[in-house]
Coordinates of C-alpha atoms in Angstrom, one line a residue:
M1 CA 0.9 48.9 -14.0
A2 CA -2.5 47.2 -14.7
E3 CA -0.7 43.9 -15.2
K4 CA 1.0 44.2 -11.8
V5 CA -2.4 44.9 -10.1
Q6 CA -3.9 41.9 -11.8
N7 CA -1.0 39.6 -10.7
D8 CA -1.3 41.0 -7.1
G9 CA -5.0 40.2 -7.2
L10 CA -4.4 36.6 -8.2
Q11 CA -1.8 35.9 -5.5
P12 CA -4.2 35.7 -2.5
V13 CA -6.4 33.3 -4.6
E14 CA -3.5 31.0 -5.4
K15 CA -2.3 31.2 -1.8
N16 CA -5.8 30.3 -0.5
K17 CA -6.0 27.3 -2.9
K18 CA -2.6 26.1 -1.7
H19 CA -3.6 26.5 2.0
A20 CA -6.9 24.7 1.3
S21 CA -5.1 21.8 -0.4
L22 CA -2.6 21.5 2.4
R23 CA -5.3 21.6 5.0
A24 CA -7.2 18.9 3.2
R25 CA -4.1 16.8 3.0
V26 CA -3.3 17.2 6.7
I27 CA -6.9 16.3 7.7
T28 CA -6.9 13.2 5.4
S29 CA -3.5 12.1 6.8
V30 CA -4.8 12.5 10.4
V31 CA -7.9 10.4 9.6
Y32 CA -5.7 7.8 7.8
V33 CA -3.4 7.5 10.9
A34 CA -6.4 7.4 13.2
V35 CA -8.0 4.5 11.3
W36 CA -4.7 2.6 11.4
V37 CA -4.4 3.1 15.2
V38 CA -7.9 1.8 15.7
M39 CA -7.2 -1.2 13.5
V40 CA -3.9 -1.9 15.4
A41 CA -5.8 -1.6 18.7
L42 CA -8.5 -4.0 17.5
K43 CA -6.0 -6.6 16.3
W44 CA -3.9 -6.3 19.5
C45 CA -6.8 -6.4 22.0
V46 CA -9.1 -9.0 20.5
P47 CA -8.2 -12.5 21.7
H48 CA -6.5 -14.7 19.2
G49 CA -7.5 -18.2 20.1
N50 CA -6.1 -20.5 17.4
V51 CA -6.8 -18.1 14.5
A52 CA -3.9 -16.9 12.4
G53 CA -3.6 -13.2 13.0
G54 CA -6.4 -13.2 15.5
W55 CA -10.1 -12.3 15.1
G56 CA -9.2 -8.6 15.4
A57 CA -7.4 -9.0 12.1
I58 CA -10.8 -8.8 10.3
G59 CA -10.7 -5.0 10.6
F60 CA -7.6 -4.8 8.5
D61 CA -9.1 -7.3 6.1
A62 CA -12.0 -5.0 5.5
V63 CA -9.7 -2.1 4.8
F64 CA -7.6 -4.2 2.4
C65 CA -10.7 -5.4 0.6
A66 CA -11.8 -1.8 0.2
V67 CA -8.3 -0.9 -1.2
S68 CA -8.7 -3.8 -3.7
V69 CA -12.2 -2.9 -4.9
I70 CA -11.8 0.9 -5.0
G71 CA -8.4 0.6 -6.5
A72 CA -9.7 -1.6 -9.3
Y73 CA -12.5 0.8 -10.0
E74 CA -10.0 3.7 -10.1
F75 CA -7.6 1.8 -12.4
L76 CA -10.3 0.8 -14.9
R77 CA -11.7 4.3 -15.0
A78 CA -8.2 5.7 -15.7
I79 CA -7.8 3.2 -18.5
G80 CA -11.1 4.4 -20.1
N81 CA -10.3 8.1 -19.6
E82 CA -10.7 10.0 -22.9
K83 CA -7.2 11.5 -22.5
S84 CA -5.7 8.0 -22.0
G85 CA -3.0 6.9 -24.4
I86 CA -4.2 3.3 -24.0
N87 CA -6.3 2.4 -27.0
C88 CA -8.4 -0.6 -26.0
K89 CA -11.9 -1.8 -25.5
I90 CA -13.2 -3.2 -22.2
S91 CA -16.8 -4.4 -22.0
S92 CA -19.0 -3.8 -19.0
I93 CA -19.0 -7.6 -18.4
Q94 CA -15.2 -7.6 -18.2
R95 CA -15.2 -4.6 -15.8
A96 CA -17.7 -6.5 -13.6
I97 CA -15.6 -9.6 -13.7
T98 CA -12.5 -7.7 -12.8
I99 CA -14.1 -5.8 -9.9
A100 CA -15.7 -9.1 -8.7
F101 CA -12.4 -10.8 -8.4
C102 CA -10.9 -7.8 -6.6
A103 CA -13.9 -7.9 -4.2
S104 CA -13.5 -11.6 -3.4
V105 CA -9.8 -12.2 -3.3
V106 CA -9.1 -10.7 0.2
P107 CA -12.1 -12.3 1.9
L108 CA -11.2 -15.6 0.2
Y109 CA -7.6 -15.5 1.5
A110 CA -8.7 -14.4 5.0
L111 CA -11.3 -17.1 5.2
V112 CA -8.9 -19.9 4.2
A113 CA -6.1 -18.5 6.4
M114 CA -8.3 -18.3 9.5
I115 CA -9.4 -21.9 9.4
P116 CA -6.6 -23.9 11.1
Q117 CA -7.1 -27.0 8.8
T118 CA -6.6 -24.9 5.7
A119 CA -4.3 -22.1 7.0
D120 CA -1.5 -23.0 4.6
S121 CA -3.7 -23.0 1.5
G122 CA -4.5 -19.3 1.2
F123 CA -2.3 -18.6 -1.8
L124 CA -3.5 -21.8 -3.6
A125 CA -7.1 -20.6 -3.2
I126 CA -6.5 -17.1 -4.6
W127 CA -4.4 -18.4 -7.5
V128 CA -7.2 -20.9 -8.4
A129 CA -9.6 -18.0 -8.2
F130 CA -7.4 -15.8 -10.3
T131 CA -7.2 -18.6 -13.0
I132 CA -11.0 -18.9 -13.0
Y133 CA -11.6 -15.2 -13.3
T134 CA -8.9 -14.9 -16.1
M135 CA -10.7 -17.7 -18.0
L136 CA -14.0 -15.8 -17.6
L137 CA -12.4 -12.6 -19.0
A138 CA -11.0 -14.5 -22.0
A139 CA -14.5 -16.1 -22.6
S140 CA -16.2 -12.7 -22.4
S141 CA -13.7 -11.3 -24.9
V142 CA -14.4 -14.2 -27.3
F143 CA -18.2 -14.0 -27.2
D144 CA -18.4 -10.2 -26.9
H145 CA -15.6 -9.2 -29.2
Q146 CA -17.3 -6.1 -30.6
R147 CA -17.2 -4.4 -27.2
S148 CA -13.8 -5.9 -26.0
T149 CA -10.4 -6.5 -27.3
V150 CA -7.5 -8.8 -26.4
K151 CA -5.5 -5.7 -25.3
G152 CA -8.4 -4.7 -23.0
T153 CA -8.5 -8.2 -21.6
I154 CA -4.8 -8.1 -20.7
Y155 CA -5.3 -4.8 -19.0
C156 CA -8.1 -6.3 -16.9
I157 CA -5.7 -9.1 -15.9
A158 CA -3.2 -6.5 -15.0
V159 CA -5.8 -4.8 -12.7
M160 CA -6.5 -8.1 -11.0
L161 CA -2.8 -8.6 -10.4
Y162 CA -2.0 -5.1 -9.3
C163 CA -5.1 -4.3 -7.1
G164 CA -6.4 -7.8 -6.2
L165 CA -3.4 -10.0 -5.7
L166 CA -1.2 -7.3 -4.1
S167 CA -4.1 -6.5 -1.7
A168 CA -4.2 -10.2 -0.9
M169 CA -0.5 -9.8 0.0
L170 CA -1.6 -7.2 2.5
S171 CA -4.1 -9.7 4.0
S172 CA -1.4 -12.3 4.1
V173 CA 0.8 -10.1 6.2
N174 CA -2.2 -9.6 8.4
H175 CA -2.6 -13.4 8.9
L176 CA 1.0 -14.5 9.4
Q177 CA 1.2 -17.4 11.8
T178 CA 3.9 -15.4 13.8
N179 CA 4.9 -11.8 14.0
S180 CA 1.9 -10.5 12.1
M181 CA 1.6 -7.5 14.5
S182 CA 5.3 -6.6 14.0
A183 CA 4.9 -7.0 10.3
L184 CA 1.9 -4.7 10.1
L185 CA 3.6 -2.1 12.2
M186 CA 6.6 -2.2 10.0
M187 CA 4.6 -2.0 6.8
F188 CA 2.5 1.0 8.0
I189 CA 5.2 3.0 9.8
C190 CA 7.9 2.5 7.2
T191 CA 5.7 3.5 4.3
V192 CA 4.6 6.7 6.1
T193 CA 8.2 7.6 7.3
T194 CA 9.5 6.9 3.8
D195 CA 7.0 9.4 2.3
V196 CA 7.8 12.0 5.0
G197 CA 11.5 11.5 4.8
A198 CA 11.5 11.9 1.0
Y199 CA 9.4 15.0 1.2
V200 CA 11.3 16.7 4.0
V201 CA 14.8 16.0 2.7
G202 CA 13.8 16.5 -0.9
S203 CA 12.1 19.9 -0.4
S204 CA 15.0 21.0 1.9
L205 CA 18.0 20.0 -0.3
K206 CA 16.8 19.8 -3.9
K207 CA 18.0 23.4 -4.6
Y208 CA 21.5 22.2 -3.6
I209 CA 21.3 18.8 -5.2
P210 CA 18.7 19.1 -8.0
L211 CA 19.4 15.8 -9.7
K212 CA 16.1 14.3 -10.8
L213 CA 15.2 10.7 -9.9
A214 CA 12.8 9.9 -12.8
P215 CA 12.2 13.2 -14.6
S216 CA 10.0 11.7 -17.4
L217 CA 7.6 10.2 -14.8
S218 CA 7.7 12.5 -11.8
P219 CA 9.6 15.8 -12.3
N220 CA 9.4 16.8 -8.6
K221 CA 11.1 13.7 -7.3
T222 CA 14.9 14.0 -6.7
V223 CA 17.7 11.6 -5.9
I224 CA 18.3 13.4 -2.6
G225 CA 14.7 13.0 -1.8
A226 CA 14.9 9.3 -2.5
I227 CA 17.8 9.0 -0.2
G228 CA 15.8 10.9 2.4
G229 CA 13.0 8.3 1.9
V230 CA 15.4 5.4 2.6
L231 CA 16.6 7.1 5.8
G232 CA 12.9 7.7 6.7
G233 CA 12.2 4.0 6.2
V234 CA 15.1 3.1 8.5
V235 CA 13.8 5.5 11.2
G236 CA 10.3 3.9 10.8
A237 CA 11.8 0.4 11.2
I238 CA 13.5 1.5 14.5
I239 CA 10.2 3.0 15.7
A240 CA 8.3 -0.2 14.9
Y241 CA 11.0 -2.3 16.7
Y242 CA 10.8 -0.3 19.9
I243 CA 7.0 -0.3 19.9
M244 CA 7.2 -4.1 20.0
Y245 CA 10.1 -3.9 22.4
V246 CA 8.1 -1.8 24.9
F247 CA 4.6 -3.3 24.5
G248 CA 5.4 -6.9 23.7
G249 CA 8.9 -8.0 24.4
I250 CA 11.2 -10.3 22.4
N251 CA 10.8 -14.1 22.5
D252 CA 10.2 -15.0 26.1
T253 CA 11.6 -11.8 27.5
V254 CA 9.2 -9.1 28.8
Y255 CA 10.8 -5.7 29.0
F256 CA 8.0 -3.5 30.3
F257 CA 4.7 -5.2 29.9
R258 CA 2.9 -7.6 27.5
Y259 CA -0.7 -7.6 26.7
N260 CA -2.7 -10.4 25.1
D261 CA 0.5 -12.4 24.6
I262 CA 1.6 -10.5 21.5
F263 CA 5.4 -10.2 21.2
L264 CA 8.2 -10.4 18.6
I265 CA 9.6 -13.8 17.8
A266 CA 13.2 -13.5 16.6
K267 CA 14.6 -16.6 15.0
S268 CA 17.6 -15.3 13.1
E269 CA 21.0 -16.6 14.3
Y270 CA 23.0 -14.1 12.2
F271 CA 21.3 -10.7 12.9
P272 CA 20.1 -9.1 16.2
P273 CA 16.4 -8.2 16.0
L274 CA 17.0 -4.5 15.7
A275 CA 19.6 -5.0 12.9
S276 CA 17.0 -7.2 11.1
F277 CA 14.4 -4.5 11.4
I278 CA 16.7 -1.9 10.0
I279 CA 17.6 -4.0 7.0
I280 CA 13.9 -4.8 6.3
G281 CA 13.1 -1.1 6.7
L282 CA 15.8 -0.1 4.2
V283 CA 14.6 -2.6 1.5
T284 CA 10.9 -1.7 2.3
A285 CA 11.7 2.0 1.7
V286 CA 13.3 1.3 -1.7
M287 CA 10.3 -0.8 -2.8
A288 CA 7.8 1.8 -1.5
Q289 CA 9.4 4.4 -3.7
I290 CA 9.5 2.1 -6.7
G291 CA 5.7 1.5 -6.2
D292 CA 5.1 5.2 -6.1
L293 CA 7.1 5.7 -9.3
F294 CA 5.2 2.9 -11.0
E295 CA 1.9 4.5 -10.0
S296 CA 3.2 7.7 -11.6
A297 CA 4.0 5.8 -14.8
I298 CA 0.4 4.4 -14.8
K299 CA -1.1 7.9 -14.4
R300 CA 1.1 9.3 -17.1
E301 CA 0.1 6.5 -19.5
C302 CA -3.6 7.0 -18.7
G303 CA -3.4 10.8 -18.9
V304 CA -4.6 11.6 -15.4
K305 CA -3.2 13.6 -12.5
D306 CA -4.6 11.4 -9.8
M307 CA -6.2 8.0 -9.8
G308 CA -9.3 9.4 -8.0
N309 CA -10.5 12.0 -5.6
L310 CA -11.8 10.0 -2.7
L311 CA -9.0 11.2 -0.4
P312 CA -8.9 15.0 -0.3
G313 CA -5.4 16.3 -0.8
H314 CA -4.0 12.8 -1.7
G315 CA -6.1 11.8 -4.7
G316 CA -7.5 8.3 -4.9
V317 CA -7.0 5.1 -2.9
L318 CA -4.2 3.9 -5.2
D319 CA -2.4 7.2 -4.8
R320 CA -2.3 6.6 -1.1
F321 CA -1.7 2.8 -1.0
D322 CA 0.7 2.4 -4.0
S323 CA 3.8 2.3 -1.8
M324 CA 2.2 -0.1 0.6
L325 CA 1.1 -2.5 -2.1
Y326 CA 4.7 -2.9 -3.2
S327 CA 6.3 -2.9 0.3
S328 CA 3.9 -5.7 1.3
V329 CA 5.9 -8.2 -0.7
V330 CA 9.1 -7.3 1.1
I331 CA 7.4 -7.4 4.5
L332 CA 5.7 -10.8 3.8
F333 CA 8.9 -12.4 2.5
A334 CA 10.9 -11.0 5.5
F335 CA 8.5 -11.9 8.3
G336 CA 7.2 -15.0 6.6
T337 CA 10.4 -16.8 5.7
I338 CA 13.5 -15.1 7.2
F339 CA 12.6 -13.4 10.5

């Protein structure tokens, strides 16, 4: 009887914690969406001139730079966590070099991309920077070998690739010569609807189809949830297409109204624009979920539940942007070369 009373007494506490966590998650999600809406409005409304992506793109660059820097800090802290299964030494100098690269890579790419004479040299600039910073990491490992190891140096390089270069991919989407607005809408909306679709379908149907997707990495993710995520990505692509359809038009056709001469340029001779969006949305949803699972693998290897606690209810910056970092590669390839 006493045990029953004790359990009953704990139930309200557990329920309050669950509600508080859900409330924090919802509030953070609302703020996240609001920031994106403001950044989209800034990019759409500020005149472009002859700048790739427009002067309004600077707002997105600031967000992507923050993702790169904070993500690098979270990753390095997770590697050094006392519960981490990664046995390596990373010196303070190496940590500073790694974070310095992640702080500079997005501004470097944006600066080169926004100058018409050097607009095509953005990736060359960041790869040269990556090589220089990698050499600095190697040099610090040689001359400070007591406080650093080769394994630690390799992990620092991995952080620069994962946080720095993938964030530069986000900036590259932001500075596409054509269709950068469409690409950003696709990237943002599809990653959100993929997450929502996976959660809604997975939580609704997992008791009927309980097959796990990757039980050793993320026990709560199911195959049916992944299918729901793909469907969500397709829905997000359709939403992004019709936003451009209504507010911009396609090629030289204005369907309702067009502001600041932003519209969708469709060049494919084989697929209608909507079909192209759906295909891109499907692949983006798959890559977004792979990015989420890879983040789970990193956290398991490092022995942490979340990469950070900056975003209440979501964890750290990498916990929120892991899907987008992966999907940026698909979006950049699709809108930069095919679409």
